[in-house]
Amino acid sequence: GKLLDLSTKYGTSINDLADLYGKSSQAAAELGASESQLLQITEASAQALKITGTSAAQAQGALLGLTQALSSGVVRAEEFNQINEGGLQPLLQVVAANEKYGGSVAKLRTAVVDGKVSSQEFYAAILQGSAQLDAQASKATLTLASAFTALASQLTVYVGEASAANGVTSALAEGIGAL
């Protein structure tokens, strides 16, 4: 349902979104996060990838860094760097967009290096900045690779449903094998 909609809208892999959602849900209790807030974090990540034109495959390290930043209690420099270098920079921009950091990602980074940014603060700032990400993502163009990723996600779900309904997967495999 919702993850497939996000995959299609932002051109990210449904598998990667499901993985991010699953890992984020493990930190939900510590963050006090609801299911809708977890979906909002997942959507914010998909929006950041669309804004930067980065595929979810290219952003594996950044997505891992994000889930670790949300679940470790304190955001560490390694996680910050993974997020920054892996296509999720817009998330750092919305986290820095408050009085404490004055919109400066460099000030945010200094606070992270000093161990002064909690997972809770990071999480809350992403939620607070999600409207800003939505506005940026709506102006971003879906790359050709992202469009194919969205199509692949749709096909994955379709083939899975069709296979469950009438054994299409084995027939498809046999057809490919005959080639």
Tab-separated table of N, CA and C in Angstrom:
chain	number	residue	atom	x	y	z
A	1	GLY	N	0.782	-1.190	0.000
A	1	GLY	CA	0.000	0.000	0.000
A	1	GLY	C	0.824	1.255	0.000
A	2	LYS	N	1.073	1.803	1.178
A	2	LYS	CA	1.711	3.112	1.314
A	2	LYS	C	3.157	3.099	0.809
A	3	LEU	N	3.916	2.049	1.121
A	3	LEU	CA	5.308	1.995	0.663
A	3	LEU	C	5.375	1.886	-0.859
A	4	LEU	N	4.460	1.145	-1.469
A	4	LEU	CA	4.427	1.066	-2.930
A	4	LEU	C	4.100	2.428	-3.521
A	5	ASP	N	3.175	3.148	-2.902
A	5	ASP	CA	2.841	4.504	-3.362
A	5	ASP	C	4.074	5.415	-3.297
A	6	LEU	N	4.825	5.330	-2.200
A	6	LEU	CA	6.041	6.143	-2.061
A	6	LEU	C	7.083	5.742	-3.098
A	7	SER	N	7.234	4.444	-3.314
A	7	SER	CA	8.183	3.945	-4.303
A	7	SER	C	7.863	4.495	-5.682
A	8	THR	N	6.605	4.466	-6.037
A	8	THR	CA	6.175	4.943	-7.350
A	8	THR	C	6.338	6.459	-7.470
A	9	LYS	N	5.952	7.170	-6.433
A	9	LYS	CA	5.994	8.642	-6.471
A	9	LYS	C	7.416	9.180	-6.535
A	10	TYR	N	8.331	8.541	-5.803
A	10	TYR	CA	9.688	9.078	-5.687
A	10	TYR	C	10.743	8.257	-6.427
A	11	GLY	N	10.338	7.166	-7.070
A	11	GLY	CA	11.280	6.386	-7.860
A	11	GLY	C	12.333	5.673	-7.042
A	12	THR	N	11.940	5.209	-5.860
A	12	THR	CA	12.866	4.459	-5.016
A	12	THR	C	12.391	3.010	-4.923
A	13	SER	N	13.301	2.124	-4.647
A	13	SER	CA	12.987	0.702	-4.569
A	13	SER	C	12.058	0.410	-3.395
A	14	ILE	N	11.010	-0.339	-3.665
A	14	ILE	CA	10.090	-0.714	-2.587
A	14	ILE	C	10.812	-1.561	-1.536
A	15	ASN	N	11.756	-2.382	-1.990
A	15	ASN	CA	12.508	-3.217	-1.046
A	15	ASN	C	13.351	-2.361	-0.110
A	16	ASP	N	13.991	-1.317	-0.659
A	16	ASP	CA	14.810	-0.436	0.170
A	16	ASP	C	13.945	0.365	1.147
A	17	LEU	N	12.782	0.819	0.667
A	17	LEU	CA	11.875	1.548	1.554
A	17	LEU	C	11.354	0.643	2.664
A	18	ALA	N	11.028	-0.588	2.314
A	18	ALA	CA	10.543	-1.533	3.327
A	18	ALA	C	11.634	-1.824	4.353
A	19	ASP	N	12.870	-1.928	3.870
A	19	ASP	CA	14.005	-2.169	4.771
A	19	ASP	C	14.192	-0.987	5.723
A	20	LEU	N	14.148	0.235	5.176
A	20	LEU	CA	14.278	1.432	6.004
A	20	LEU	C	13.142	1.506	7.023
A	21	TYR	N	11.931	1.265	6.578
A	21	TYR	CA	10.776	1.306	7.471
A	21	TYR	C	10.937	0.260	8.578
A	22	GLY	N	11.333	-0.939	8.192
A	22	GLY	CA	11.513	-2.016	9.179
A	22	GLY	C	12.569	-1.691	10.210
A	23	LYS	N	13.709	-1.167	9.755
A	23	LYS	CA	14.788	-0.830	10.690
A	23	LYS	C	14.399	0.357	11.559
A	24	SER	N	13.688	1.324	10.972
A	24	SER	CA	13.245	2.477	11.759
A	24	SER	C	12.230	2.051	12.809
A	25	SER	N	11.399	1.066	12.466
A	25	SER	CA	10.378	0.626	13.423
A	25	SER	C	11.011	-0.034	14.644
A	26	GLN	N	12.219	-0.566	14.489
A	26	GLN	CA	12.922	-1.141	15.639
A	26	GLN	C	13.287	-0.062	16.656
A	27	ALA	N	13.488	1.178	16.162
A	27	ALA	CA	13.831	2.287	17.053
A	27	ALA	C	12.593	3.058	17.505
A	28	ALA	N	11.424	2.645	17.026
A	28	ALA	CA	10.185	3.394	17.277
A	28	ALA	C	9.896	3.594	18.760
A	29	ALA	N	10.093	2.561	19.546
A	29	ALA	CA	9.785	2.660	20.977
A	29	ALA	C	10.664	3.706	21.653
A	30	GLU	N	11.966	3.697	21.321
A	30	GLU	CA	12.887	4.656	21.920
A	30	GLU	C	12.568	6.084	21.478
A	31	LEU	N	12.104	6.227	20.239
A	31	LEU	CA	11.815	7.557	19.703
A	31	LEU	C	10.409	8.035	20.037
A	32	GLY	N	9.564	7.113	20.500
A	32	GLY	CA	8.170	7.455	20.735
A	32	GLY	C	7.434	7.688	19.423
A	33	ALA	N	7.811	6.946	18.392
A	33	ALA	CA	7.283	7.159	17.046
A	33	ALA	C	6.032	6.327	16.791
A	34	SER	N	5.074	6.951	16.131
A	34	SER	CA	3.876	6.237	15.697
A	34	SER	C	4.133	5.647	14.305
A	35	GLU	N	3.235	4.791	13.856
A	35	GLU	CA	3.372	4.212	12.527
A	35	GLU	C	3.349	5.307	11.456
A	36	SER	N	2.472	6.290	11.620
A	36	SER	CA	2.402	7.367	10.622
A	36	SER	C	3.682	8.198	10.622
A	37	GLN	N	4.317	8.371	11.786
A	37	GLN	CA	5.581	9.109	11.833
A	37	GLN	C	6.712	8.305	11.190
A	38	LEU	N	6.695	6.986	11.353
A	38	LEU	CA	7.690	6.146	10.681
A	38	LEU	C	7.535	6.240	9.166
A	39	LEU	N	6.290	6.259	8.712
A	39	LEU	CA	6.045	6.430	7.277
A	39	LEU	C	6.518	7.811	6.814
A	40	GLN	N	6.361	8.803	7.675
A	40	GLN	CA	6.793	10.163	7.340
A	40	GLN	C	8.323	10.222	7.203
A	41	ILE	N	9.040	9.548	8.087
A	41	ILE	CA	10.510	9.481	8.005
A	41	ILE	C	10.916	8.750	6.725
A	42	THR	N	10.221	7.661	6.420
A	42	THR	CA	10.505	6.897	5.210
A	42	THR	C	10.251	7.761	3.975
A	43	GLU	N	9.141	8.489	3.986
A	43	GLU	CA	8.837	9.373	2.857
A	43	GLU	C	9.873	10.492	2.744
A	44	ALA	N	10.289	11.053	3.868
A	44	ALA	CA	11.302	12.110	3.843
A	44	ALA	C	12.592	11.602	3.203
A	45	SER	N	12.948	10.367	3.491
A	45	SER	CA	14.154	9.768	2.902
A	45	SER	C	13.986	9.601	1.398
A	46	ALA	N	12.819	9.122	0.970
A	46	ALA	CA	12.542	8.962	-0.455
A	46	ALA	C	12.557	10.323	-1.153
A	47	GLN	N	12.024	11.339	-0.493
A	47	GLN	CA	12.032	12.697	-1.059
A	47	GLN	C	13.463	13.201	-1.214
A	48	ALA	N	14.287	12.974	-0.205
A	48	ALA	CA	15.687	13.417	-0.266
A	48	ALA	C	16.402	12.756	-1.439
A	49	LEU	N	16.135	11.476	-1.653
A	49	LEU	CA	16.762	10.775	-2.773
A	49	LEU	C	16.304	11.355	-4.107
A	50	LYS	N	15.018	11.686	-4.205
A	50	LYS	CA	14.515	12.277	-5.447
A	50	LYS	C	15.144	13.652	-5.673
A	51	ILE	N	15.248	14.455	-4.623
A	51	ILE	CA	15.823	15.798	-4.727
A	51	ILE	C	17.258	15.728	-5.240
A	52	THR	N	18.029	14.776	-4.728
A	52	THR	CA	19.440	14.672	-5.113
A	52	THR	C	19.642	13.825	-6.369
A	53	GLY	N	18.596	13.133	-6.819
A	53	GLY	CA	18.723	12.280	-8.000
A	53	GLY	C	19.531	11.024	-7.734
A	54	THR	N	19.582	10.615	-6.472
A	54	THR	CA	20.363	9.446	-6.064
A	54	THR	C	19.451	8.227	-6.003
A	55	SER	N	19.921	7.124	-6.537
A	55	SER	CA	19.126	5.897	-6.454
A	55	SER	C	19.269	5.316	-5.053
A	56	ALA	N	18.281	4.528	-4.676
A	56	ALA	CA	18.342	3.886	-3.359
A	56	ALA	C	19.527	2.933	-3.286
A	57	ALA	N	19.884	2.315	-4.418
A	57	ALA	CA	21.041	1.416	-4.431
A	57	ALA	C	22.323	2.198	-4.133
A	58	GLN	N	22.447	3.399	-4.718
A	58	GLN	CA	23.619	4.237	-4.458
A	58	GLN	C	23.613	4.742	-3.011
A	59	ALA	N	22.439	4.834	-2.432
A	59	ALA	CA	22.289	5.417	-1.097
A	59	ALA	C	22.261	4.372	0.013
A	60	GLN	N	22.660	3.143	-0.263
A	60	GLN	CA	22.614	2.087	0.754
A	60	GLN	C	23.323	2.502	2.040
A	61	GLY	N	24.526	3.054	1.909
A	61	GLY	CA	25.282	3.472	3.089
A	61	GLY	C	24.581	4.586	3.850
A	62	ALA	N	23.986	5.523	3.094
A	62	ALA	CA	23.272	6.636	3.726
A	62	ALA	C	22.036	6.139	4.463
A	63	LEU	N	21.309	5.203	3.863
A	63	LEU	CA	20.120	4.656	4.508
A	63	LEU	C	20.504	3.878	5.765
A	64	LEU	N	21.618	3.152	5.692
A	64	LEU	CA	22.114	2.452	6.878
A	64	LEU	C	22.510	3.455	7.956
A	65	GLY	N	23.216	4.520	7.556
A	65	GLY	CA	23.612	5.563	8.503
A	65	GLY	C	22.407	6.212	9.162
A	66	LEU	N	21.347	6.434	8.369
A	66	LEU	CA	20.136	7.043	8.916
A	66	LEU	C	19.491	6.132	9.958
A	67	THR	N	19.358	4.848	9.635
A	67	THR	CA	18.720	3.948	10.600
A	67	THR	C	19.565	3.834	11.867
A	68	GLN	N	20.889	3.847	11.722
A	68	GLN	CA	21.749	3.795	12.909
A	68	GLN	C	21.636	5.094	13.715
A	69	ALA	N	21.559	6.227	13.007
A	69	ALA	CA	21.421	7.519	13.699
A	69	ALA	C	20.117	7.579	14.490
A	70	LEU	N	19.067	6.976	13.941
A	70	LEU	CA	17.775	6.996	14.629
A	70	LEU	C	17.719	6.028	15.808
A	71	SER	N	18.524	4.980	15.759
A	71	SER	CA	18.396	3.946	16.788
A	71	SER	C	19.518	3.933	17.825
A	72	SER	N	20.581	4.721	17.618
A	72	SER	CA	21.735	4.608	18.516
A	72	SER	C	21.680	5.512	19.745
A	73	GLY	N	20.692	6.401	19.811
A	73	GLY	CA	20.600	7.302	20.963
A	73	GLY	C	21.287	8.632	20.722
A	74	VAL	N	22.468	8.586	20.089
A	74	VAL	CA	23.228	9.792	19.746
A	74	VAL	C	23.717	9.630	18.304
A	75	VAL	N	23.573	10.697	17.509
A	75	VAL	CA	24.045	10.658	16.126
A	75	VAL	C	25.568	10.793	16.150
A	76	ARG	N	26.241	9.840	15.510
A	76	ARG	CA	27.705	9.843	15.486
A	76	ARG	C	28.218	10.404	14.153
A	77	ALA	N	29.468	10.817	14.142
A	77	ALA	CA	30.080	11.434	12.961
A	77	ALA	C	30.042	10.490	11.754
A	78	GLU	N	30.295	9.211	11.982
A	78	GLU	CA	30.294	8.244	10.871
A	78	GLU	C	28.919	8.195	10.212
A	79	GLU	N	27.871	8.187	11.011
A	79	GLU	CA	26.505	8.160	10.482
A	79	GLU	C	26.195	9.460	9.733
A	80	PHE	N	26.607	10.584	10.318
A	80	PHE	CA	26.417	11.879	9.663
A	80	PHE	C	27.076	11.865	8.287
A	81	ASN	N	28.321	11.389	8.226
A	81	ASN	CA	29.053	11.358	6.956
A	81	ASN	C	28.380	10.442	5.943
A	82	GLN	N	27.886	9.296	6.390
A	82	GLN	CA	27.181	8.385	5.477
A	82	GLN	C	25.948	9.069	4.887
A	83	ILE	N	25.206	9.759	5.724
A	83	ILE	CA	23.995	10.454	5.280
A	83	ILE	C	24.377	11.575	4.314
A	84	ASN	N	25.412	12.325	4.666
A	84	ASN	CA	25.838	13.472	3.872
A	84	ASN	C	26.375	13.067	2.504
A	85	GLU	N	27.152	11.996	2.469
A	85	GLU	CA	27.821	11.593	1.226
A	85	GLU	C	26.969	10.663	0.378
A	86	GLY	N	25.884	10.137	0.937
A	86	GLY	CA	25.137	9.104	0.232
A	86	GLY	C	23.821	9.516	-0.387
A	87	GLY	N	23.577	10.801	-0.550
A	87	GLY	CA	22.360	11.212	-1.239
A	87	GLY	C	21.224	11.675	-0.345
A	88	LEU	N	21.450	11.723	0.959
A	88	LEU	CA	20.393	12.165	1.871
A	88	LEU	C	20.691	13.541	2.480
A	89	GLN	N	21.528	14.342	1.789
A	89	GLN	CA	21.885	15.668	2.297
A	89	GLN	C	20.665	16.532	2.627
A	90	PRO	N	19.573	16.467	1.852
A	90	PRO	CA	18.408	17.294	2.216
A	90	PRO	C	17.873	17.007	3.626
A	91	LEU	N	18.057	15.794	4.127
A	91	LEU	CA	17.644	15.504	5.506
A	91	LEU	C	18.485	16.322	6.490
A	92	LEU	N	19.782	16.416	6.216
A	92	LEU	CA	20.659	17.197	7.102
A	92	LEU	C	20.311	18.679	7.030
A	93	GLN	N	19.919	19.140	5.838
A	93	GLN	CA	19.535	20.546	5.679
A	93	GLN	C	18.291	20.877	6.507
A	94	VAL	N	17.312	19.961	6.535
A	94	VAL	CA	16.114	20.255	7.342
A	94	VAL	C	16.406	20.126	8.837
A	95	VAL	N	17.313	19.232	9.209
A	95	VAL	CA	17.686	19.118	10.621
A	95	VAL	C	18.404	20.402	11.069
A	96	ALA	N	19.231	20.967	10.185
A	96	ALA	CA	19.989	22.180	10.523
A	96	ALA	C	19.135	23.445	10.452
A	97	ALA	N	17.930	23.344	9.877
A	97	ALA	CA	17.095	24.534	9.646
A	97	ALA	C	16.306	24.925	10.897
A	98	ASN	N	17.024	25.251	11.962
A	98	ASN	CA	16.369	25.745	13.178
A	98	ASN	C	17.281	26.766	13.850
A	99	GLU	N	16.805	27.349	14.927
A	99	GLU	CA	17.586	28.388	15.611
A	99	GLU	C	18.921	27.861	16.132
A	100	LYS	N	18.917	26.637	16.595
A	100	LYS	CA	20.127	26.068	17.201
A	100	LYS	C	21.294	26.039	16.215
A	101	TYR	N	21.016	25.715	14.946
A	101	TYR	CA	22.072	25.580	13.940
A	101	TYR	C	22.023	26.689	12.890
A	102	GLY	N	20.984	27.497	12.901
A	102	GLY	CA	20.878	28.617	11.977
A	102	GLY	C	20.924	28.232	10.508
A	103	GLY	N	20.481	27.020	10.212
A	103	GLY	CA	20.496	26.567	8.822
A	103	GLY	C	21.854	26.074	8.361
A	104	SER	N	22.814	26.010	9.248
A	104	SER	CA	24.180	25.616	8.893
A	104	SER	C	24.413	24.124	9.133
A	105	VAL	N	24.624	23.400	8.041
A	105	VAL	CA	24.950	21.972	8.154
A	105	VAL	C	26.310	21.812	8.829
A	106	ALA	N	27.210	22.782	8.640
A	106	ALA	CA	28.531	22.734	9.286
A	106	ALA	C	28.392	22.808	10.814
A	107	LYS	N	27.492	23.664	11.305
A	107	LYS	CA	27.259	23.751	12.761
A	107	LYS	C	26.643	22.455	13.273
A	108	LEU	N	25.740	21.889	12.492
A	108	LEU	CA	25.146	20.596	12.858
A	108	LEU	C	26.244	19.543	12.944
A	109	ARG	N	27.138	19.522	11.973
A	109	ARG	CA	28.217	18.539	11.956
A	109	ARG	C	29.103	18.693	13.201
A	110	THR	N	29.426	19.928	13.571
A	110	THR	CA	30.239	20.175	14.765
A	110	THR	C	29.545	19.616	16.002
A	111	ALA	N	28.234	19.845	16.106
A	111	ALA	CA	27.479	19.320	17.248
A	111	ALA	C	27.475	17.791	17.244
A	112	VAL	N	27.385	17.191	16.061
A	112	VAL	CA	27.421	15.725	15.950
A	112	VAL	C	28.789	15.207	16.404
A	113	VAL	N	29.858	15.822	15.917
A	113	VAL	CA	31.215	15.402	16.293
A	113	VAL	C	31.419	15.511	17.803
A	114	ASP	N	30.803	16.538	18.396
A	114	ASP	CA	30.905	16.733	19.853
A	114	ASP	C	29.944	15.826	20.636
A	115	GLY	N	29.160	14.996	19.934
A	115	GLY	CA	28.237	14.080	20.598
A	115	GLY	C	27.022	14.753	21.194
A	116	LYS	N	26.617	15.894	20.634
A	116	LYS	CA	25.542	16.689	21.224
A	116	LYS	C	24.221	16.624	20.468
A	117	VAL	N	24.084	15.681	19.520
A	117	VAL	CA	22.827	15.559	18.781
A	117	VAL	C	22.228	14.190	19.077
A	118	SER	N	21.107	14.193	19.775
A	118	SER	CA	20.467	12.923	20.125
A	118	SER	C	19.664	12.389	18.935
A	119	SER	N	19.429	11.107	18.942
A	119	SER	CA	18.577	10.488	17.915
A	119	SER	C	17.189	11.125	17.937
A	120	GLN	N	16.700	11.407	19.145
A	120	GLN	CA	15.371	12.014	19.302
A	120	GLN	C	15.312	13.393	18.648
A	121	GLU	N	16.336	14.214	18.874
A	121	GLU	CA	16.387	15.557	18.268
A	121	GLU	C	16.443	15.449	16.743
A	122	PHE	N	17.263	14.544	16.255
A	122	PHE	CA	17.439	14.336	14.812
A	122	PHE	C	16.118	13.905	14.174
A	123	TYR	N	15.480	12.951	14.811
A	123	TYR	CA	14.191	12.419	14.356
A	123	TYR	C	13.128	13.517	14.321
A	124	ALA	N	13.019	14.271	15.408
A	124	ALA	CA	12.008	15.328	15.506
A	124	ALA	C	12.230	16.412	14.454
A	125	ALA	N	13.490	16.741	14.190
A	125	ALA	CA	13.800	17.772	13.201
A	125	ALA	C	13.453	17.317	11.781
A	126	ILE	N	13.652	16.047	11.488
A	126	ILE	CA	13.259	15.534	10.162
A	126	ILE	C	11.747	15.621	10.009
A	127	LEU	N	11.021	15.200	11.043
A	127	LEU	CA	9.560	15.296	10.983
A	127	LEU	C	9.112	16.746	10.796
A	128	GLN	N	9.734	17.642	11.527
A	128	GLN	CA	9.367	19.057	11.456
A	128	GLN	C	9.659	19.638	10.074
A	129	GLY	N	10.722	19.171	9.423
A	129	GLY	CA	11.099	19.710	8.114
A	129	GLY	C	10.510	18.966	6.934
A	130	SER	N	9.629	18.011	7.195
A	130	SER	CA	9.125	17.177	6.097
A	130	SER	C	8.331	17.973	5.067
A	131	ALA	N	7.656	19.034	5.479
A	131	ALA	CA	6.906	19.857	4.516
A	131	ALA	C	7.865	20.557	3.550
A	132	GLN	N	9.013	20.978	4.077
A	132	GLN	CA	10.039	21.607	3.238
A	132	GLN	C	10.561	20.600	2.207
A	133	LEU	N	10.783	19.365	2.637
A	133	LEU	CA	11.242	18.321	1.717
A	133	LEU	C	10.193	18.036	0.653
A	134	ASP	N	8.939	18.011	1.071
A	134	ASP	CA	7.849	17.749	0.131
A	134	ASP	C	7.829	18.808	-0.964
A	135	ALA	N	8.003	20.067	-0.590
A	135	ALA	CA	8.008	21.159	-1.567
A	135	ALA	C	9.178	21.011	-2.537
A	136	GLN	N	10.346	20.669	-2.028
A	136	GLN	CA	11.530	20.498	-2.893
A	136	GLN	C	11.363	19.292	-3.810
A	137	ALA	N	10.845	18.193	-3.257
A	137	ALA	CA	10.699	16.967	-4.052
A	137	ALA	C	9.675	17.144	-5.165
A	138	SER	N	8.644	17.950	-4.919
A	138	SER	CA	7.622	18.141	-5.947
A	138	SER	C	8.175	18.905	-7.147
A	139	LYS	N	9.263	19.649	-6.945
A	139	LYS	CA	9.896	20.395	-8.035
A	139	LYS	C	10.990	19.582	-8.729
A	140	ALA	N	11.435	18.513	-8.094
A	140	ALA	CA	12.528	17.703	-8.643
A	140	ALA	C	11.996	16.779	-9.735
A	141	THR	N	12.811	16.560	-10.725
A	141	THR	CA	12.440	15.691	-11.832
A	141	THR	C	12.876	14.264	-11.525
A	142	LEU	N	11.987	13.329	-11.778
A	142	LEU	CA	12.318	11.916	-11.610
A	142	LEU	C	13.333	11.538	-12.683
A	143	THR	N	14.459	10.964	-12.285
A	143	THR	CA	15.449	10.542	-13.270
A	143	THR	C	14.944	9.302	-13.998
A	144	LEU	N	15.535	9.021	-15.139
A	144	LEU	CA	15.144	7.834	-15.891
A	144	LEU	C	15.367	6.572	-15.056
A	145	ALA	N	16.495	6.522	-14.368
A	145	ALA	CA	16.775	5.354	-13.519
A	145	ALA	C	15.725	5.215	-12.419
A	146	SER	N	15.317	6.334	-11.843
A	146	SER	CA	14.298	6.296	-10.791
A	146	SER	C	12.950	5.864	-11.337
A	147	ALA	N	12.638	6.301	-12.553
A	147	ALA	CA	11.387	5.884	-13.181
A	147	ALA	C	11.382	4.371	-13.398
A	148	PHE	N	12.517	3.824	-13.810
A	148	PHE	CA	12.603	2.370	-13.987
A	148	PHE	C	12.522	1.649	-12.642
A	149	THR	N	13.090	2.242	-11.599
A	149	THR	CA	12.988	1.646	-10.267
A	149	THR	C	11.536	1.590	-9.821
A	150	ALA	N	10.801	2.679	-10.060
A	150	ALA	CA	9.376	2.708	-9.712
A	150	ALA	C	8.623	1.628	-10.487
A	151	LEU	N	8.928	1.497	-11.770
A	151	LEU	CA	8.286	0.466	-12.596
A	151	LEU	C	8.630	-0.929	-12.067
A	152	ALA	N	9.894	-1.138	-11.726
A	152	ALA	CA	10.314	-2.440	-11.199
A	152	ALA	C	9.575	-2.769	-9.908
A	153	SER	N	9.364	-1.772	-9.054
A	153	SER	CA	8.628	-2.000	-7.806
A	153	SER	C	7.190	-2.418	-8.108
A	154	GLN	N	6.582	-1.724	-9.060
A	154	GLN	CA	5.212	-2.074	-9.457
A	154	GLN	C	5.174	-3.504	-9.997
A	155	LEU	N	6.145	-3.862	-10.847
A	155	LEU	CA	6.188	-5.212	-11.417
A	155	LEU	C	6.437	-6.261	-10.338
A	156	THR	N	7.300	-5.940	-9.373
A	156	THR	CA	7.573	-6.877	-8.278
A	156	THR	C	6.287	-7.220	-7.541
A	157	VAL	N	5.523	-6.200	-7.219
A	157	VAL	CA	4.257	-6.427	-6.512
A	157	VAL	C	3.278	-7.171	-7.410
A	158	TYR	N	3.173	-6.777	-8.670
A	158	TYR	CA	2.238	-7.419	-9.600
A	158	TYR	C	2.576	-8.896	-9.790
A	159	VAL	N	3.842	-9.175	-10.066
A	159	VAL	CA	4.237	-10.577	-10.293
A	159	VAL	C	4.024	-11.398	-9.030
A	160	GLY	N	4.335	-10.808	-7.876
A	160	GLY	CA	4.100	-11.515	-6.612
A	160	GLY	C	2.636	-11.836	-6.402
A	161	GLU	N	1.765	-10.873	-6.692
A	161	GLU	CA	0.327	-11.100	-6.547
A	161	GLU	C	-0.185	-12.088	-7.590
A	162	ALA	N	0.279	-11.930	-8.816
A	162	ALA	CA	-0.163	-12.827	-9.889
A	162	ALA	C	0.311	-14.251	-9.632
A	163	SER	N	1.540	-14.359	-9.143
A	163	SER	CA	2.086	-15.677	-8.845
A	163	SER	C	1.263	-16.371	-7.771
A	164	ALA	N	0.915	-15.625	-6.754
A	164	ALA	CA	0.108	-16.191	-5.679
A	164	ALA	C	-1.271	-16.598	-6.201
A	165	ALA	N	-1.757	-15.845	-7.158
A	165	ALA	CA	-3.091	-16.116	-7.683
A	165	ALA	C	-3.107	-17.315	-8.628
A	166	ASN	N	-2.102	-17.432	-9.494
A	166	ASN	CA	-2.206	-18.498	-10.504
A	166	ASN	C	-0.878	-19.046	-11.011
A	167	GLY	N	0.160	-19.038	-10.220
A	167	GLY	CA	1.406	-19.695	-10.601
A	167	GLY	C	2.114	-19.079	-11.796
A	168	VAL	N	1.976	-17.790	-12.001
A	168	VAL	CA	2.576	-17.134	-13.156
A	168	VAL	C	4.101	-17.197	-13.116
A	169	THR	N	4.682	-17.125	-11.940
A	169	THR	CA	6.132	-17.087	-11.838
A	169	THR	C	6.771	-18.323	-12.465
A	170	SER	N	6.257	-19.496	-12.175
A	170	SER	CA	6.855	-20.701	-12.751
A	170	SER	C	6.659	-20.730	-14.256
A	171	ALA	N	5.501	-20.280	-14.733
A	171	ALA	CA	5.266	-20.236	-16.176
A	171	ALA	C	6.214	-19.240	-16.831
A	172	LEU	N	6.454	-18.109	-16.176
A	172	LEU	CA	7.356	-17.101	-16.704
A	172	LEU	C	8.781	-17.646	-16.733
A	173	ALA	N	9.184	-18.326	-15.670
A	173	ALA	CA	10.518	-18.917	-15.617
A	173	ALA	C	10.699	-19.966	-16.692
A	174	GLU	N	9.679	-20.790	-16.907
A	174	GLU	CA	9.764	-21.801	-17.958
A	174	GLU	C	9.872	-21.155	-19.334
A	175	GLY	N	9.116	-20.073	-19.544
A	175	GLY	CA	9.171	-19.354	-20.821
A	175	GLY	C	10.533	-18.761	-21.069
A	176	ILE	N	11.139	-18.184	-20.017
A	176	ILE	CA	12.474	-17.607	-20.161
A	176	ILE	C	13.492	-18.714	-20.400
A	177	GLY	N	13.315	-19.829	-19.717
A	177	GLY	CA	14.210	-20.964	-19.900
A	177	GLY	C	14.162	-21.539	-21.310
A	178	ALA	N	13.013	-21.462	-21.930
A	178	ALA	CA	12.851	-21.971	-23.303
A	178	ALA	C	13.578	-21.096	-24.320
A	179	LEU	N	13.849	-19.844	-23.965
A	179	LEU	CA	14.558	-18.940	-24.885
A	179	LEU	C	16.004	-19.360	-24.978
